[in-house]
Amino acid sequence: MITSRRILGLAALAALLPGFALAQQTQAPPAWAQGRPPEMANSRLAPHPPRLTVTPPERVPVASLRLPEGFQAELWAHGLPGARVMVRGPGGTIFVGTRVIGRVYAVRDTGSERQVSILLQGLTQPSGLAIRDGALYVAAINRILRIDNVEQNLANPQPVELTAAFGLPEDVHHGWKHIQFGPDGRLYVPVGVPCNICETDGERYALIASFNPDGSDRRIEARGVRNSVGFDFHPRTGQLWFTNHGRDWAGNDNPSDTLHVNLRRGEHHGFPWCAGGFQDPAVPRDRLCSEFPPPALILGPHVAPIGTHFYTGTAFPERYRNALFIANRGSWNRERLSGFNVVVVREVEGGRLIQEEFLSGLRDDANQRFLGRPAGLLTMPDGALLVSDEENGAIYRITYRGR
Amino acid sequence: MAARIVLAAALLAAAFSFPAAANPAAEALIAERQCVACHGPAGVSAVPLTPSLAGQQADFLALQMILFREGLRQVPAMAEPVRGLTDQQILDIAGWFAAQPSAPKPDRGPRDEALARRGAELSAARNCNACHLTDYAGRANVPRINHQREDYLVHSLTQYRDNLRVGADTQMNGLMHGLSNADIRAIAHYLAHRD
């Protein structure tokens, strides 16, 4: 446990900052105010409102998308407000998770068109989906469900309740999750911190854990992870690569969001003391950045990486094979917008990682507004890459046709 | 919870911006579903615990109607009025109420100076105006909270505090934590008596 000053009311918080707020007890100030320096007390920055209504296809900004030479984008599916993560069932159904609108969609490709239906609704932020043996696993904030033979039961899914077996915290803040099966057949489930910056029980929060598919045998895979909502396993090494969101209210350019490779089980990645080389001034210097493995890559301030996905197809040119694509949903806690794009992370000489912008055009720098928010990524059997746009409830299909 | 609704193409076809004031489609729906029986003519409510909708932020109104429709904000009185509304109908209705003139409530009663001062202090300490803006007229998904019924402000703030209402985000739940009923009454009185 770290020692810290205990700050009870918001008024006290304003007087004492920079300080460090305790969050595991209920007296904590709201996440919105934690770690906020006095000079930012009256900042007007606030999260962007979610769009929960259908965007008609002619309003989906597919024509604005920019890709490297030889690539093209088409509107593959629309009418799925809040579309985020995408997974593919063995029968070819694409399942799509959401947050605020509480739905899980099923998309069937009839060849000429995509049919969208609502598989589940009324859930609290079902943003985590995973497929195994024909069953769909759904992670909402307060529940884990499994639907066996889901593609045979699209019209009448019968969820099996696994919530108690997994026994996860129910905190709403940063409680929305990404889930995925590892090459070891275990289900990987992150638990973010229920705050912006706080002291938490590091065995329960700020981690990525793995479980047997039935929720038994919990094991901590990574510690000190503030909020990861995207990860994947390297196609060759099987290593866990995850992205992480840096905290808010530490300035326009601090800290950066990061990409990490979990080299050892249980490894500590720095929260709350250190984020991507940034020693957090609001946290007592009990531990230093030098004590933690550095991130594999600094992604940029407030870009908000969501989809974190190795491209496993062969239809894209050689340099993209097994490369990591990251969908950046984009910033709110920054005066000038950042993110709202898809980047690709590649290994160059000496094993060094670099990132290049892959999909852009959704961030309008001149007018400081955005047209869409990339969220989920999925390689299709034909080597196309699907990209979901949460803002427009749409899915783009990216293909390569050569120069 | 499980349901399958194939989204109709018709639903996608129409334009999606909020239509301004005169909108016969919205007016017909509002009449048919008797919104004004509870929310008042032109959206200025005279019914206890029922919010005024006049001049409310269109984004906020649409979001709340969707939360009602999806069963994510559960209020018995609102279940029937929103049943089966399409996204476009919701946007139409939201646009209509947002365009109605907003003003301090005529029947808000006398101002209790001491109570209002206490409410002003509490609101300043919790930075209510950072999101709701200085005049408390709100923006986008952050609602207008001036010109509202005092009893409804007390009700909604209490619901956030007790985690009985969770909106499109959880900001309000955290913000209300630790406030007493007396604090909430003071904040509501202060907000309802602003111009």
Coordinates of C-alpha atoms in Angstrom, one line a residue:
Chain A
M1 CA 0.0 0.0 0.0
I2 CA 1.2 3.5 -0.7
T3 CA 1.0 6.2 1.8
S4 CA -1.0 9.2 0.7
R5 CA -2.8 12.2 1.9
R6 CA -6.5 11.5 2.6
I7 CA -8.7 14.0 0.9
L8 CA -12.3 13.9 1.7
G9 CA -14.4 16.7 0.2
L10 CA -14.2 18.4 -3.1
A11 CA -13.6 21.7 -1.3
A12 CA -10.7 20.2 0.5
L13 CA -9.4 18.8 -2.7
A14 CA -9.4 22.2 -4.4
A15 CA -7.5 23.6 -1.5
L16 CA -4.8 20.9 -1.3
L17 CA -4.0 20.0 -4.8
P18 CA -1.8 18.7 -6.1
G19 CA -2.6 15.9 -3.7
F20 CA -3.7 12.4 -4.0
A21 CA -7.2 11.1 -3.6
L22 CA -8.2 7.8 -2.1
A23 CA -10.8 6.1 -4.1
Q24 CA -11.4 2.6 -2.8
Q25 CA -13.4 4.1 0.0
T26 CA -16.6 5.7 -1.0
Q27 CA -15.7 9.2 0.3
A28 CA -13.6 9.9 -2.7
P29 CA -14.3 12.9 -4.9
P30 CA -15.7 12.1 -8.3
A31 CA -13.3 10.8 -11.0
W32 CA -14.0 14.0 -12.9
A33 CA -12.3 16.1 -10.2
Q34 CA -9.5 13.8 -9.1
G35 CA -6.0 14.9 -9.8
R36 CA -7.3 18.2 -11.2
P37 CA -4.9 21.1 -10.5
P38 CA -6.3 24.4 -9.3
E39 CA -5.5 26.2 -12.6
M40 CA -7.8 23.7 -14.4
A41 CA -10.7 23.9 -11.9
N42 CA -12.8 25.9 -14.3
S43 CA -11.7 24.2 -17.5
R44 CA -14.7 23.6 -19.8
L45 CA -13.4 20.3 -21.1
A46 CA -15.9 17.5 -20.8
P47 CA -16.4 14.1 -22.5
H48 CA -18.1 14.3 -25.9
P49 CA -21.8 13.3 -25.9
P50 CA -22.3 9.9 -27.3
R51 CA -24.6 9.6 -30.4
L52 CA -27.1 6.9 -29.7
T53 CA -29.3 7.5 -32.8
V54 CA -28.9 5.9 -36.2
T55 CA -26.8 7.8 -38.7
P56 CA -28.3 7.5 -42.1
P57 CA -25.8 5.9 -44.6
E58 CA -25.5 9.1 -46.7
R59 CA -24.3 10.9 -43.5
V60 CA -21.6 8.3 -42.7
P61 CA -18.3 10.0 -43.5
V62 CA -16.8 7.2 -45.5
A63 CA -15.8 9.6 -48.3
S64 CA -13.6 11.5 -45.8
L65 CA -11.5 8.5 -44.9
R66 CA -7.8 8.7 -45.9
L67 CA -5.7 5.5 -46.3
P68 CA -2.2 4.7 -47.6
E69 CA -1.9 4.3 -51.4
G70 CA -3.5 1.2 -52.8
F71 CA -6.1 0.8 -50.0
Q72 CA -9.7 1.6 -50.2
A73 CA -12.6 1.9 -47.7
E74 CA -16.3 1.1 -48.2
L75 CA -19.3 1.3 -45.9
W76 CA -19.8 -2.3 -44.9
A77 CA -22.6 -2.0 -42.4
H78 CA -24.6 0.8 -40.8
G79 CA -27.5 1.4 -38.4
L80 CA -25.6 0.1 -35.3
P81 CA -25.5 3.1 -32.9
G82 CA -22.5 2.9 -30.5
A83 CA -20.7 0.1 -32.5
R84 CA -17.4 -0.8 -30.8
V85 CA -15.7 -4.3 -30.5
M86 CA -16.3 -6.8 -33.3
V87 CA -15.9 -10.6 -33.1
R88 CA -16.7 -13.2 -35.7
G89 CA -18.6 -16.5 -35.1
P90 CA -17.5 -19.7 -36.9
G91 CA -20.6 -19.3 -39.1
G92 CA -19.6 -15.9 -40.2
T93 CA -21.8 -13.7 -38.0
I94 CA -20.1 -10.6 -36.8
F95 CA -21.1 -9.6 -33.2
V96 CA -20.7 -6.0 -32.2
G97 CA -20.6 -4.7 -28.6
T98 CA -21.5 -1.2 -27.4
R99 CA -21.4 1.0 -24.3
V100 CA -24.1 3.5 -23.4
I101 CA -26.9 2.1 -25.6
G102 CA -26.6 -1.3 -23.9
R103 CA -26.9 -3.5 -27.0
V104 CA -25.1 -6.4 -28.7
Y105 CA -25.7 -6.5 -32.4
A106 CA -25.5 -9.4 -34.8
V107 CA -24.5 -8.7 -38.5
R108 CA -25.2 -11.3 -41.1
D109 CA -23.6 -10.9 -44.5
T110 CA -25.9 -12.1 -47.3
G111 CA -23.3 -11.3 -49.9
S112 CA -25.0 -8.3 -51.4
E113 CA -25.9 -6.6 -48.1
R114 CA -25.5 -6.8 -44.4
Q115 CA -28.5 -7.5 -42.1
V116 CA -28.2 -5.9 -38.7
S117 CA -30.2 -7.3 -35.8
I118 CA -30.2 -6.7 -32.0
L119 CA -29.1 -9.8 -30.2
L120 CA -29.2 -8.4 -26.6
Q121 CA -30.3 -5.1 -25.2
G122 CA -30.8 -3.3 -21.9
L123 CA -27.3 -4.3 -20.6
T124 CA -24.9 -2.0 -18.8
Q125 CA -22.2 -1.2 -21.3
P126 CA -21.6 -4.6 -23.0
S127 CA -18.3 -3.6 -24.6
G128 CA -16.5 -6.9 -24.2
L129 CA -17.2 -9.9 -26.6
A130 CA -15.3 -13.1 -27.2
I131 CA -16.0 -16.3 -29.2
R132 CA -15.1 -19.8 -28.3
D133 CA -16.5 -23.2 -29.4
G134 CA -19.5 -21.5 -31.0
A135 CA -20.4 -19.7 -27.7
L136 CA -20.4 -15.9 -27.4
Y137 CA -19.1 -14.4 -24.1
V138 CA -20.4 -11.0 -23.2
A139 CA -18.8 -8.7 -20.6
A140 CA -21.0 -5.8 -19.4
I141 CA -20.0 -3.7 -16.4
N142 CA -21.8 -5.8 -13.9
R143 CA -22.2 -9.1 -15.7
I144 CA -20.5 -11.8 -17.6
L145 CA -22.8 -13.9 -19.9
R146 CA -22.3 -16.9 -22.2
I147 CA -24.6 -17.8 -25.1
D148 CA -24.0 -21.3 -26.3
N149 CA -24.5 -22.1 -30.0
V150 CA -25.2 -18.4 -30.5
E151 CA -25.4 -18.5 -34.3
Q152 CA -28.1 -21.2 -34.1
N153 CA -30.0 -19.0 -31.6
L154 CA -29.8 -15.5 -33.0
A155 CA -33.6 -15.0 -32.7
N156 CA -33.8 -16.4 -29.2
P157 CA -30.5 -16.3 -27.3
Q158 CA -30.4 -17.9 -23.9
P159 CA -27.6 -16.3 -21.9
V160 CA -26.0 -18.4 -19.1
E161 CA -25.1 -16.2 -16.2
L162 CA -21.4 -16.4 -15.2
T163 CA -21.3 -13.2 -13.2
A164 CA -20.9 -14.8 -9.8
A165 CA -18.2 -17.3 -11.1
F166 CA -16.0 -14.4 -12.3
G167 CA -16.7 -12.3 -9.2
L168 CA -15.4 -9.0 -10.7
P169 CA -15.8 -5.6 -9.1
E170 CA -19.0 -3.8 -10.2
D171 CA -17.6 -0.3 -10.2
V172 CA -19.0 1.7 -13.1
H173 CA -16.1 4.0 -13.7
H174 CA -13.6 2.3 -16.1
G175 CA -15.7 -0.9 -15.5
W176 CA -16.4 -1.3 -19.2
K177 CA -14.1 -3.9 -20.6
H178 CA -12.5 -5.7 -23.5
I179 CA -12.3 -9.5 -23.2
Q180 CA -10.4 -12.0 -25.3
F181 CA -9.3 -15.6 -25.2
G182 CA -5.6 -16.1 -25.1
P183 CA -3.6 -18.8 -27.0
D184 CA -3.7 -20.7 -23.7
G185 CA -7.5 -21.0 -23.9
R186 CA -8.1 -18.7 -20.9
L187 CA -10.3 -15.6 -20.9
Y188 CA -8.4 -12.4 -20.4
V189 CA -10.4 -9.7 -18.5
P190 CA -9.1 -6.3 -17.5
V191 CA -10.3 -4.3 -14.5
G192 CA -9.6 -0.6 -14.7
V193 CA -9.3 1.8 -11.8
P194 CA -12.6 3.3 -10.5
C195 CA -11.2 6.8 -10.6
N196 CA -9.0 9.1 -12.6
I197 CA -6.0 8.8 -10.3
C198 CA -6.2 7.1 -7.0
E199 CA -4.8 4.4 -4.7
T200 CA -6.6 1.1 -5.2
D201 CA -6.3 -2.4 -4.1
G202 CA -3.8 -3.6 -6.7
E203 CA -4.9 -7.2 -6.5
R204 CA -8.4 -6.2 -7.5
Y205 CA -8.1 -3.1 -9.8
A206 CA -5.6 -1.8 -12.3
L207 CA -4.9 -5.2 -13.7
I208 CA -5.5 -7.7 -16.4
A209 CA -6.5 -11.1 -15.1
S210 CA -7.1 -14.4 -16.9
F211 CA -9.6 -17.1 -16.0
N212 CA -10.8 -20.5 -17.1
P213 CA -13.7 -20.0 -19.4
D214 CA -16.1 -20.9 -16.6
G215 CA -14.7 -18.1 -14.4
S216 CA -12.5 -20.3 -12.1
D217 CA -8.8 -20.2 -11.5
R218 CA -8.3 -16.4 -11.6
R219 CA -4.7 -15.4 -12.3
I220 CA -3.2 -11.9 -12.5
E221 CA -1.4 -11.4 -15.8
A222 CA -0.5 -7.7 -15.6
R223 CA -0.5 -5.2 -12.8
G224 CA -0.3 -1.4 -12.6
V225 CA -2.6 -1.0 -15.7
R226 CA -4.8 2.1 -15.3
N227 CA -7.4 1.3 -17.9
S228 CA -6.9 -1.1 -20.8
V229 CA -9.7 -1.5 -23.3
G230 CA -7.8 -3.2 -26.0
F231 CA -5.4 -6.0 -26.3
D232 CA -4.4 -8.9 -28.5
F233 CA -1.9 -11.8 -28.5
H234 CA 1.1 -11.7 -30.9
P235 CA 0.4 -14.2 -33.7
R236 CA 3.9 -15.7 -33.4
T237 CA 5.0 -15.3 -29.8
G238 CA 1.6 -15.5 -28.1
Q239 CA 2.6 -12.6 -25.9
L240 CA 0.0 -10.2 -24.5
W241 CA 0.2 -6.8 -26.1
F242 CA -2.1 -4.2 -24.5
T243 CA -2.9 -0.5 -24.8
N244 CA -3.5 1.7 -21.8
H245 CA -5.2 5.0 -21.2
G246 CA -3.2 7.7 -19.3
R247 CA -5.0 9.8 -16.8
D248 CA -6.9 13.0 -17.3
W249 CA -6.2 16.6 -16.0
A250 CA -2.4 16.4 -16.1
G251 CA -2.2 18.7 -19.1
N252 CA -2.6 18.7 -22.8
D253 CA 0.5 16.6 -23.5
N254 CA 0.8 14.5 -20.4
P255 CA 0.7 11.7 -19.8
S256 CA 0.7 9.7 -23.1
D257 CA -1.4 6.7 -23.8
T258 CA 0.8 3.7 -24.2
L259 CA 1.4 0.3 -25.7
H260 CA 2.8 -2.5 -23.5
V261 CA 4.1 -6.0 -24.0
N262 CA 3.6 -8.2 -21.0
L263 CA 6.9 -10.1 -20.8
R264 CA 6.4 -11.8 -17.5
R265 CA 3.2 -12.9 -15.8
G266 CA 2.1 -10.5 -13.1
E267 CA 4.4 -7.7 -14.2
H268 CA 3.8 -4.2 -12.8
H269 CA 3.4 -1.5 -15.5
G270 CA 3.5 1.6 -13.2
F271 CA 0.1 2.9 -12.2
P272 CA -0.4 5.1 -10.3
W273 CA 3.2 6.3 -10.0
C274 CA 4.3 6.2 -13.6
A275 CA 2.6 6.4 -17.0
G276 CA 4.7 6.1 -20.1
G277 CA 7.7 7.7 -18.5
F278 CA 5.6 10.4 -16.8
Q279 CA 6.2 10.5 -13.1
D280 CA 2.8 11.6 -11.8
P281 CA 3.2 14.8 -9.8
A282 CA -0.1 14.1 -8.0
V283 CA 1.2 10.8 -6.5
P284 CA 3.8 10.6 -3.7
R285 CA 7.2 9.5 -5.2
D286 CA 7.2 6.2 -3.4
R287 CA 8.1 4.4 -6.6
L288 CA 9.9 5.8 -9.6
C289 CA 9.4 5.3 -13.3
S290 CA 12.8 3.6 -13.5
E291 CA 11.4 0.7 -11.5
F292 CA 8.9 -0.3 -14.2
P293 CA 9.4 -1.8 -17.6
P294 CA 9.1 1.0 -20.1
P295 CA 6.1 0.9 -22.5
A296 CA 6.8 -0.7 -25.9
L297 CA 5.6 2.5 -27.5
I298 CA 4.3 5.9 -26.6
L299 CA 1.1 6.5 -28.6
G300 CA 0.4 10.1 -27.9
P301 CA -1.5 12.2 -25.3
H302 CA -5.2 11.5 -24.8
V303 CA -5.6 9.6 -28.2
A304 CA -7.7 6.9 -26.4
P305 CA -6.6 3.6 -27.9
I306 CA -9.5 1.1 -28.1
G307 CA -9.2 -1.6 -30.8
T308 CA -5.7 -3.2 -30.5
H309 CA -5.5 -5.9 -33.1
F310 CA -2.8 -7.9 -35.0
Y311 CA -3.6 -8.1 -38.7
T312 CA -3.5 -11.8 -39.4
G313 CA -4.5 -11.8 -43.1
T314 CA -2.3 -12.0 -46.2
A315 CA -4.2 -9.6 -48.5
F316 CA -2.4 -6.5 -47.3
P317 CA 1.2 -5.9 -48.4
E318 CA 4.0 -7.8 -46.6
R319 CA 4.8 -4.9 -44.2
Y320 CA 1.4 -5.1 -42.6
R321 CA 1.4 -8.8 -41.9
N322 CA 1.3 -9.5 -38.2
A323 CA 1.5 -5.7 -37.7
L324 CA -0.5 -4.2 -34.8
F325 CA -3.4 -1.9 -35.7
I326 CA -4.7 0.5 -33.1
A327 CA -8.0 2.4 -33.3
N328 CA -7.8 5.7 -31.4
R329 CA -11.3 6.8 -30.4
G330 CA -9.9 10.3 -29.8
S331 CA -9.4 12.9 -27.0
W332 CA -11.7 14.9 -24.9
N333 CA -9.4 16.1 -22.1
R334 CA -7.2 18.1 -24.4
E335 CA -7.7 21.6 -25.8
R336 CA -6.8 20.5 -29.4
L337 CA -8.2 17.2 -30.5
S338 CA -5.8 14.2 -30.9
G339 CA -6.5 10.7 -32.2
F340 CA -9.7 9.9 -34.1
N341 CA -7.6 7.7 -36.4
V342 CA -6.2 4.2 -36.8
V343 CA -2.4 3.7 -36.6
V344 CA -0.3 0.7 -37.5
V345 CA 2.6 -0.3 -35.3
R346 CA 5.5 -2.1 -37.1
E347 CA 8.8 -3.5 -36.1
V348 CA 11.8 -2.0 -37.9
E349 CA 15.5 -2.8 -37.7
G350 CA 16.8 -3.7 -34.3
G351 CA 13.3 -4.7 -33.1
R352 CA 12.3 -1.1 -32.6
L353 CA 8.6 -0.3 -32.9
I354 CA 7.3 2.6 -34.9
Q355 CA 3.8 3.8 -35.5
E356 CA 2.4 5.2 -38.7
E357 CA -1.0 6.7 -39.4
F358 CA -3.1 4.3 -41.3
L359 CA -6.7 5.7 -41.4
S360 CA -7.3 9.4 -41.0
G361 CA -9.7 12.0 -42.2
L362 CA -12.1 11.9 -39.2
R363 CA -10.4 14.7 -37.3
D364 CA -11.0 18.1 -38.6
D365 CA -8.1 20.1 -37.2
A366 CA -9.0 23.4 -38.8
N367 CA -12.5 23.4 -37.2
Q368 CA -11.5 21.4 -34.1
R369 CA -14.3 18.9 -34.6
F370 CA -14.5 15.2 -35.4
L371 CA -16.5 13.3 -37.9
G372 CA -16.2 9.8 -36.4
R373 CA -14.6 7.7 -33.7
P374 CA -12.8 4.5 -34.7
A375 CA -13.2 1.9 -32.0
G376 CA -13.1 -1.8 -33.1
L377 CA -10.8 -3.7 -35.5
L378 CA -11.2 -7.2 -37.0
T379 CA -9.4 -9.2 -39.7
M380 CA -11.8 -11.0 -42.0
P381 CA -11.1 -14.4 -43.6
D382 CA -10.5 -12.7 -47.0
G383 CA -7.9 -10.4 -45.5
A384 CA -10.1 -7.3 -45.4
L385 CA -9.9 -5.2 -42.2
L386 CA -13.1 -4.1 -40.5
V387 CA -13.1 -0.8 -38.6
S388 CA -16.1 0.2 -36.5
D389 CA -17.0 3.8 -36.0
E390 CA -18.7 4.3 -32.6
E391 CA -19.9 7.8 -33.4
N392 CA -21.7 6.9 -36.6
G393 CA -22.8 3.3 -35.7
A394 CA -21.0 2.1 -38.8
I395 CA -18.5 -0.5 -39.9
Y396 CA -16.0 0.3 -42.7
R397 CA -14.3 -2.4 -44.7
I398 CA -10.7 -1.7 -45.8
T399 CA -9.2 -3.7 -48.7
Y400 CA -6.0 -3.5 -50.6
R401 CA -6.1 -3.5 -54.4
G402 CA -2.5 -2.6 -55.2
R403 CA -1.0 0.5 -56.6
Chain B
M1 CA -33.5 -8.7 -22.4
A2 CA -33.1 -10.7 -25.5
A3 CA -34.8 -9.3 -28.5
R4 CA -34.4 -9.3 -32.2
I5 CA -35.4 -6.3 -34.1
V6 CA -34.3 -6.0 -37.7
L7 CA -33.7 -2.3 -38.1
A8 CA -35.9 -1.1 -40.8
A9 CA -34.4 0.8 -43.7
A10 CA -37.1 3.4 -43.5
L11 CA -35.8 4.3 -40.1
L12 CA -32.4 5.1 -41.6
A13 CA -33.6 7.0 -44.6
A14 CA -34.6 10.4 -43.1
A15 CA -32.2 13.2 -42.3
F16 CA -31.0 13.1 -38.7
S17 CA -30.4 16.7 -37.6
F18 CA -32.7 18.2 -35.0
P19 CA -35.4 20.0 -36.8
A20 CA -36.2 23.4 -35.4
A21 CA -39.5 24.8 -34.1
A22 CA -42.4 24.3 -36.5
N23 CA -42.4 20.6 -37.2
P24 CA -45.8 19.1 -37.9
A25 CA -44.5 15.5 -37.5
A26 CA -43.2 16.3 -34.0
E27 CA -46.4 18.2 -33.1
A28 CA -48.6 15.3 -34.1
L29 CA -46.6 12.8 -32.1
I30 CA -46.5 15.1 -29.0
A31 CA -50.3 15.5 -29.3
E32 CA -50.9 11.7 -29.9
R33 CA -48.7 10.7 -26.9
Q34 CA -50.0 13.5 -24.7
C35 CA -46.6 14.6 -23.5
V36 CA -48.0 18.0 -22.6
A37 CA -50.6 16.5 -20.2
C38 CA -47.7 15.9 -17.8
H39 CA -44.9 18.2 -19.1
G40 CA -47.1 21.2 -19.6
P41 CA -48.2 23.2 -22.7
A42 CA -45.0 24.2 -24.6
G43 CA -43.1 22.1 -22.1
V44 CA -43.4 24.3 -19.0
S45 CA -44.5 21.8 -16.3
A46 CA -47.1 22.6 -13.6
V47 CA -47.1 19.0 -12.4
P48 CA -45.1 18.1 -9.3
L49 CA -42.0 15.9 -9.9
T50 CA -42.4 16.3 -13.6
P51 CA -39.6 18.2 -15.4
S52 CA -40.1 21.2 -17.7
L53 CA -38.7 20.4 -21.2
A54 CA -39.0 23.8 -22.7
G55 CA -35.6 25.1 -24.0
Q56 CA -33.9 22.0 -22.7
Q57 CA -30.8 20.9 -24.7
A58 CA -31.9 18.8 -27.7
D59 CA -29.0 16.3 -27.3
F60 CA -29.9 15.7 -23.7
L61 CA -33.7 15.2 -24.5
A62 CA -32.9 12.7 -27.2
L63 CA -30.4 10.8 -25.0
Q64 CA -32.9 10.6 -22.2
M65 CA -35.7 9.4 -24.4
I66 CA -33.4 6.7 -25.8
L67 CA -32.5 5.6 -22.3
F68 CA -36.2 5.4 -21.5
R69 CA -36.9 3.5 -24.7
E70 CA -34.1 1.0 -24.1
G71 CA -35.2 0.4 -20.5
L72 CA -31.9 1.8 -19.2
R73 CA -33.6 4.7 -17.3
Q74 CA -36.7 3.1 -15.7
V75 CA -39.5 5.4 -14.9
P76 CA -43.1 3.9 -15.1
A77 CA -44.7 7.2 -16.3
M78 CA -42.3 7.4 -19.2
A79 CA -42.5 3.8 -20.4
E80 CA -45.6 4.1 -22.6
P81 CA -45.0 7.6 -24.0
V82 CA -41.7 6.5 -25.6
R83 CA -42.7 3.0 -26.6
G84 CA -41.7 2.2 -30.2
L85 CA -40.5 5.7 -31.1
T86 CA -38.0 5.6 -33.9
D87 CA -34.7 7.5 -33.6
Q88 CA -36.0 10.1 -36.1
Q89 CA -39.2 10.6 -34.1
I90 CA -37.1 11.1 -31.0
L91 CA -34.9 13.7 -32.7
D92 CA -38.1 15.5 -34.0
I93 CA -39.6 15.6 -30.5
A94 CA -36.4 16.7 -28.9
G95 CA -35.9 19.4 -31.4
W96 CA -39.4 20.7 -30.8
F97 CA -39.1 20.9 -27.0
A98 CA -35.6 22.4 -27.3
A99 CA -37.0 25.2 -29.5
Q100 CA -39.8 26.2 -27.0
P101 CA -38.9 29.4 -25.0
S102 CA -37.3 28.8 -21.6
A103 CA -37.9 31.2 -18.7
P104 CA -37.8 31.2 -15.0
K105 CA -40.9 29.3 -13.7
P106 CA -43.7 31.8 -13.0
D107 CA -44.9 29.8 -9.9
R108 CA -41.5 29.2 -8.3
G109 CA -42.4 30.9 -5.0
P110 CA -40.4 33.4 -3.0
R111 CA -36.6 33.2 -2.8
D112 CA -35.1 32.3 0.6
E113 CA -31.9 34.3 0.6
A114 CA -30.1 32.2 3.2
L115 CA -31.0 29.0 1.5
A116 CA -30.0 30.3 -2.0
R117 CA -26.7 31.5 -0.6
R118 CA -25.9 28.1 0.8
G119 CA -26.9 26.5 -2.5
A120 CA -24.7 28.9 -4.4
E121 CA -21.7 28.0 -2.1
L122 CA -22.2 24.3 -2.6
S123 CA -22.6 24.7 -6.4
A124 CA -19.4 26.8 -6.5
A125 CA -17.5 24.2 -4.4
R126 CA -18.5 21.4 -6.8
N127 CA -18.0 23.3 -10.0
C128 CA -21.5 22.7 -11.3
N129 CA -21.0 25.5 -13.8
A130 CA -17.9 23.8 -15.4
C131 CA -20.2 21.4 -17.3
H132 CA -23.6 23.1 -17.0
L133 CA -21.9 26.4 -17.9
T134 CA -22.1 29.7 -16.1
D135 CA -25.7 30.4 -16.7
Y136 CA -26.7 26.8 -16.1
A137 CA -28.3 26.5 -19.5
G138 CA -26.3 23.4 -20.3
R139 CA -24.8 22.2 -23.6
A140 CA -25.4 19.1 -25.7
N141 CA -25.7 16.2 -23.3
V142 CA -25.4 18.4 -20.2
P143 CA -28.9 19.6 -19.4
R144 CA -30.2 23.0 -18.6
I145 CA -30.8 23.2 -14.9
N146 CA -32.0 26.7 -14.4
H147 CA -35.7 27.4 -15.1
Q148 CA -36.5 23.9 -13.8
R149 CA -39.0 22.9 -11.2
E150 CA -37.4 23.0 -7.7
D151 CA -39.1 19.7 -6.6
Y152 CA -37.8 17.9 -9.7
L153 CA -34.2 19.2 -9.1
V154 CA -34.4 17.9 -5.5
H155 CA -35.7 14.6 -6.9
S156 CA -33.2 14.1 -9.6
L157 CA -30.2 15.2 -7.5
T158 CA -31.3 12.7 -4.8
Q159 CA -31.6 10.0 -7.4
Y160 CA -28.1 10.5 -8.6
R161 CA -26.8 10.6 -5.1
D162 CA -28.5 7.4 -4.2
N163 CA -27.4 5.7 -7.5
L164 CA -31.0 5.3 -8.5
R165 CA -30.4 7.1 -11.7
V166 CA -27.3 6.6 -13.9
G167 CA -27.3 8.7 -17.0
A168 CA -25.3 8.4 -20.2
D169 CA -22.3 8.9 -18.1
T170 CA -21.7 8.6 -14.4
Q171 CA -20.4 12.1 -13.6
M172 CA -23.5 13.2 -11.6
N173 CA -23.4 10.1 -9.3
G174 CA -19.8 10.9 -8.2
L175 CA -20.5 14.6 -7.9
M176 CA -23.5 14.2 -5.5
H177 CA -21.7 11.8 -3.2
G178 CA -21.7 12.9 0.4
L179 CA -24.3 15.7 0.0
S180 CA -27.1 15.7 2.6
N181 CA -30.8 16.2 1.9
A182 CA -30.5 19.7 3.3
D183 CA -27.6 20.4 0.9
I184 CA -29.6 19.2 -2.0
R185 CA -32.6 21.3 -1.1
A186 CA -30.3 24.4 -0.9
I187 CA -28.8 23.7 -4.4
A188 CA -32.2 23.1 -5.9
H189 CA -33.5 26.3 -4.4
Y190 CA -30.6 28.3 -5.7
L191 CA -30.8 26.9 -9.2
A192 CA -34.6 27.3 -9.5
H193 CA -34.3 30.9 -8.4
R194 CA -31.8 31.9 -11.0
D195 CA -32.9 33.9 -14.0

